[in-house]
Amino acid sequence: MNYLITGVVGSGKSSARRLLEKMGYKGIELDNKELSGWIHKKTGAVGKYKPGTNKEWLENYSWIVDKNKLAQALCTEKNIDVFVSGIPSNTIDILDLFDTTFLLQISTNTIHTRLAERLEVGSFGKSMDEIADIMRWKDNFVETMLKHGAISINAENSLDKVVEEILLKSLIKRS
C-alpha cells in the first residue's frame, strides 16, 4: 500500500518517514530533485531556489512533483508498504496515487519554533518572506486535505508517538 505523509512545513513529515525507513519500511521523499522542482506558475520554466528567497519569487513559483515520475517510483515497489513524505504545491493532483493520506498537524507556534530550530543549511522556511508565505496558505491546505479524507495526526506529540499512530491507523485502514 502507498501512504502519503503530508503537513505544513515543519510538521515532521521527513522525520516520520526517516523513522519508518529505520524500522524497515520503504520511503520516498518528495523533496527529491529527481521527482520535484520549482516551476514558474505562468511559463512552466524550472526555477532555482535560493535560501531566503523573496515574496515576489514565491508568488511566481510553485514546488511541483512530477506525477508520472512519482507513479513510476511507486509502481516499482509492489506488495510492500511505501511511505512518501512531502508537501508539493500540487498535492491534490497526486492523492489518487495513495491508499491513505496522513496529515501531520501542528500549531502556528510550533511551526515558528520548529522553523527557527532547523539546522539544515538552505532549508525552506528560514526567511521572513518564506514564513509569511507558509502562514498565508497553511489553513487552506489543512482544510483541503481534511476534505479529501486525510487522516489527522497530532504532530505536537513525540516523533515516536506520531509514527506509532501512523502505523496503527495504516493497519486499521487495511482491515
mmCIF file of C-alpha atoms in Angstrom:
data_model
loop_
_atom_site.group_PDB
_atom_site.id
_atom_site.type_symbol
_atom_site.label_atom_id
_atom_site.label_comp_id
_atom_site.label_asym_id
_atom_site.label_seq_id
_atom_site.Cartn_x
_atom_site.Cartn_y
_atom_site.Cartn_z
ATOM 1 C CA MET A 1 0.000 0.000 0.000
ATOM 2 C CA ASN A 2 1.078 3.575 -0.670
ATOM 3 C CA TYR A 3 0.814 6.171 2.077
ATOM 4 C CA LEU A 4 1.339 9.916 1.852
ATOM 5 C CA ILE A 5 2.595 11.746 4.934
ATOM 6 C CA THR A 6 1.949 15.446 4.440
ATOM 7 C CA GLY A 7 1.525 18.564 6.534
ATOM 8 C CA VAL A 8 2.720 22.122 6.693
ATOM 9 C CA VAL A 9 6.397 22.978 6.655
ATOM 10 C CA GLY A 10 7.978 21.878 9.942
ATOM 11 C CA SER A 11 5.302 19.337 10.866
ATOM 12 C CA GLY A 12 7.741 16.401 10.891
ATOM 13 C CA LYS A 13 6.930 14.685 7.587
ATOM 14 C CA SER A 14 10.509 13.827 6.670
ATOM 15 C CA SER A 15 11.403 12.877 10.229
ATOM 16 C CA ALA A 16 8.458 10.449 10.380
ATOM 17 C CA ARG A 17 9.427 8.911 7.024
ATOM 18 C CA ARG A 18 13.061 8.524 8.086
ATOM 19 C CA LEU A 19 11.997 6.753 11.301
ATOM 20 C CA LEU A 20 9.713 4.448 9.287
ATOM 21 C CA GLU A 21 12.670 3.674 6.992
ATOM 22 C CA LYS A 22 14.796 2.815 10.036
ATOM 23 C CA MET A 23 12.029 0.415 11.019
ATOM 24 C CA GLY A 24 12.382 -1.329 7.651
ATOM 25 C CA TYR A 25 9.677 0.356 5.595
ATOM 26 C CA LYS A 26 10.287 1.774 2.134
ATOM 27 C CA GLY A 27 10.240 5.565 1.964
ATOM 28 C CA ILE A 28 10.251 8.216 -0.733
ATOM 29 C CA GLU A 29 10.970 11.898 -0.129
ATOM 30 C CA LEU A 30 9.110 14.317 -2.411
ATOM 31 C CA ASP A 31 11.809 16.939 -1.861
ATOM 32 C CA ASN A 32 13.978 14.707 -4.041
ATOM 33 C CA LYS A 33 15.043 16.820 -7.015
ATOM 34 C CA GLU A 34 14.579 13.789 -9.298
ATOM 35 C CA LEU A 35 10.843 13.939 -8.536
ATOM 36 C CA SER A 36 10.120 17.621 -7.847
ATOM 37 C CA GLY A 37 11.193 21.117 -8.705
ATOM 38 C CA TRP A 38 10.331 24.799 -8.539
ATOM 39 C CA ILE A 39 8.175 25.583 -11.577
ATOM 40 C CA HIS A 40 7.141 29.047 -12.783
ATOM 41 C CA LYS A 41 3.348 29.293 -12.500
ATOM 42 C CA LYS A 42 2.849 31.034 -15.859
ATOM 43 C CA THR A 43 5.690 29.832 -18.079
ATOM 44 C CA GLY A 44 6.391 26.357 -16.706
ATOM 45 C CA ALA A 45 10.094 27.172 -16.619
ATOM 46 C CA VAL A 46 12.199 25.486 -13.964
ATOM 47 C CA GLY A 47 13.384 27.870 -11.255
ATOM 48 C CA LYS A 48 16.346 27.698 -8.920
ATOM 49 C CA TYR A 49 15.533 28.146 -5.257
ATOM 50 C CA LYS A 50 17.900 30.253 -3.192
ATOM 51 C CA PRO A 51 17.616 30.223 0.608
ATOM 52 C CA GLY A 52 15.882 33.309 1.906
ATOM 53 C CA THR A 53 14.034 33.922 -1.338
ATOM 54 C CA ASN A 54 11.677 36.892 -1.513
ATOM 55 C CA LYS A 55 7.909 37.302 -1.684
ATOM 56 C CA GLU A 56 7.878 38.065 -5.438
ATOM 57 C CA TRP A 57 9.733 34.835 -6.279
ATOM 58 C CA LEU A 58 7.404 32.813 -4.062
ATOM 59 C CA GLU A 59 4.371 34.327 -5.789
ATOM 60 C CA ASN A 60 5.706 33.203 -9.180
ATOM 61 C CA TYR A 61 6.999 29.691 -8.439
ATOM 62 C CA SER A 62 5.465 26.531 -7.003
ATOM 63 C CA TRP A 63 7.115 23.363 -5.695
ATOM 64 C CA ILE A 64 5.708 20.712 -8.063
ATOM 65 C CA VAL A 65 6.137 16.943 -8.013
ATOM 66 C CA ASP A 66 6.168 15.168 -11.374
ATOM 67 C CA LYS A 67 3.174 12.852 -11.007
ATOM 68 C CA ASN A 68 4.363 10.463 -13.727
ATOM 69 C CA LYS A 69 7.791 10.030 -12.130
ATOM 70 C CA LEU A 70 6.198 9.519 -8.719
ATOM 71 C CA ALA A 71 3.748 6.960 -10.105
ATOM 72 C CA GLN A 72 6.650 5.121 -11.723
ATOM 73 C CA ALA A 73 8.606 5.103 -8.453
ATOM 74 C CA LEU A 74 5.574 3.731 -6.612
ATOM 75 C CA CYS A 75 4.973 1.040 -9.245
ATOM 76 C CA THR A 76 8.441 -0.408 -8.728
ATOM 77 C CA GLU A 77 7.520 -1.229 -5.133
ATOM 78 C CA LYS A 78 4.857 -3.930 -5.366
ATOM 79 C CA ASN A 79 3.376 -5.740 -2.381
ATOM 80 C CA ILE A 80 5.143 -3.575 0.187
ATOM 81 C CA ASP A 81 4.128 -0.539 2.195
ATOM 82 C CA VAL A 82 5.649 2.691 0.890
ATOM 83 C CA PHE A 83 5.576 5.882 2.950
ATOM 84 C CA VAL A 84 6.011 9.068 0.903
ATOM 85 C CA SER A 85 6.631 12.383 2.639
ATOM 86 C CA GLY A 86 6.268 15.899 1.352
ATOM 87 C CA ILE A 87 4.070 18.834 0.540
ATOM 88 C CA PRO A 88 4.237 19.781 -3.117
ATOM 89 C CA SER A 89 2.003 22.592 -4.341
ATOM 90 C CA ASN A 90 0.162 20.024 -6.471
ATOM 91 C CA THR A 91 -0.603 17.642 -3.595
ATOM 92 C CA ILE A 92 -4.268 17.396 -4.652
ATOM 93 C CA ASP A 93 -3.187 16.127 -8.076
ATOM 94 C CA ILE A 94 -1.258 13.171 -6.629
ATOM 95 C CA LEU A 95 -3.698 11.984 -3.953
ATOM 96 C CA ASP A 96 -5.065 9.276 -6.262
ATOM 97 C CA LEU A 97 -1.656 7.548 -6.137
ATOM 98 C CA PHE A 98 -2.133 6.812 -2.427
ATOM 99 C CA ASP A 99 -4.300 4.424 -0.464
ATOM 100 C CA THR A 100 -4.207 6.690 2.587
ATOM 101 C CA THR A 101 -3.041 10.227 3.331
ATOM 102 C CA PHE A 102 -1.833 11.228 6.790
ATOM 103 C CA LEU A 103 -1.930 14.923 7.655
ATOM 104 C CA LEU A 104 0.530 15.911 10.380
ATOM 105 C CA GLN A 105 -0.929 18.897 12.210
ATOM 106 C CA ILE A 106 0.882 21.394 14.406
ATOM 107 C CA SER A 107 0.034 24.800 15.849
ATOM 108 C CA THR A 108 1.257 28.091 14.437
ATOM 109 C CA ASN A 109 3.555 28.487 17.458
ATOM 110 C CA THR A 110 5.081 25.066 16.799
ATOM 111 C CA ILE A 111 5.632 25.954 13.139
ATOM 112 C CA HIS A 112 7.577 29.067 14.185
ATOM 113 C CA THR A 113 9.565 27.159 16.813
ATOM 114 C CA ARG A 114 10.491 24.272 14.501
ATOM 115 C CA LEU A 115 11.477 26.559 11.636
ATOM 116 C CA ALA A 116 13.678 28.593 13.988
ATOM 117 C CA GLU A 117 15.340 25.388 15.235
ATOM 118 C CA ARG A 118 16.002 23.923 11.756
ATOM 119 C CA LEU A 119 19.677 23.283 11.270
ATOM 120 C CA GLU A 120 19.742 22.215 7.620
ATOM 121 C CA VAL A 121 21.634 24.756 5.529
ATOM 122 C CA GLY A 122 19.395 26.206 2.844
ATOM 123 C CA SER A 123 16.187 24.721 4.232
ATOM 124 C CA PHE A 124 12.927 26.363 3.232
ATOM 125 C CA GLY A 125 11.149 28.475 5.831
ATOM 126 C CA LYS A 126 14.015 30.448 7.290
ATOM 127 C CA SER A 127 13.332 33.909 5.821
ATOM 128 C CA MET A 128 10.509 36.228 6.877
ATOM 129 C CA ASP A 129 9.003 36.098 3.355
ATOM 130 C CA GLU A 130 9.039 32.291 3.378
ATOM 131 C CA ILE A 131 7.421 32.172 6.815
ATOM 132 C CA ALA A 132 4.771 34.680 5.706
ATOM 133 C CA ASP A 133 4.111 32.512 2.625
ATOM 134 C CA ILE A 134 3.656 29.405 4.796
ATOM 135 C CA MET A 135 1.271 31.263 7.121
ATOM 136 C CA ARG A 136 -0.727 32.529 4.104
ATOM 137 C CA TRP A 137 -1.631 29.057 2.735
ATOM 138 C CA LYS A 138 -1.401 26.709 5.728
ATOM 139 C CA ASP A 139 -5.021 26.880 6.944
ATOM 140 C CA ASN A 140 -6.435 26.378 3.453
ATOM 141 C CA PHE A 141 -4.080 23.430 2.885
ATOM 142 C CA VAL A 142 -5.153 21.703 6.118
ATOM 143 C CA GLU A 143 -8.838 22.275 5.360
ATOM 144 C CA THR A 144 -8.418 20.949 1.806
ATOM 145 C CA MET A 145 -6.568 17.831 2.930
ATOM 146 C CA LEU A 146 -9.215 17.033 5.529
ATOM 147 C CA LYS A 147 -11.970 17.495 2.913
ATOM 148 C CA HIS A 148 -10.105 14.982 0.730
ATOM 149 C CA GLY A 149 -10.130 12.383 3.505
ATOM 150 C CA ALA A 150 -6.690 12.841 5.050
ATOM 151 C CA ILE A 151 -6.295 11.265 8.473
ATOM 152 C CA SER A 152 -5.274 13.881 11.018
ATOM 153 C CA ILE A 153 -2.269 13.104 13.221
ATOM 154 C CA ASN A 154 -1.323 15.337 16.148
ATOM 155 C CA ALA A 155 2.310 16.071 15.335
ATOM 156 C CA GLU A 156 2.746 18.054 18.542
ATOM 157 C CA ASN A 157 3.443 14.637 20.075
ATOM 158 C CA SER A 158 6.859 12.981 20.071
ATOM 159 C CA LEU A 159 8.117 11.563 16.798
ATOM 160 C CA ASP A 160 7.821 8.008 18.158
ATOM 161 C CA LYS A 161 4.182 8.604 19.066
ATOM 162 C CA VAL A 162 3.437 10.175 15.658
ATOM 163 C CA VAL A 163 4.915 7.181 13.830
ATOM 164 C CA GLU A 164 3.128 4.759 16.153
ATOM 165 C CA GLU A 165 -0.169 6.458 15.306
ATOM 166 C CA ILE A 166 0.593 6.367 11.561
ATOM 167 C CA LEU A 167 1.306 2.637 11.752
ATOM 168 C CA LEU A 168 -1.770 1.932 13.866
ATOM 169 C CA LYS A 169 -4.063 3.875 11.549
ATOM 170 C CA SER A 170 -2.493 2.273 8.458
ATOM 171 C CA LEU A 171 -3.301 -1.153 9.925
ATOM 172 C CA ILE A 172 -6.872 -0.078 10.632
ATOM 173 C CA LYS A 173 -7.265 1.154 7.034
ATOM 174 C CA ARG A 174 -6.069 -2.230 5.726
ATOM 175 C CA SER A 175 -8.840 -4.131 7.538
#
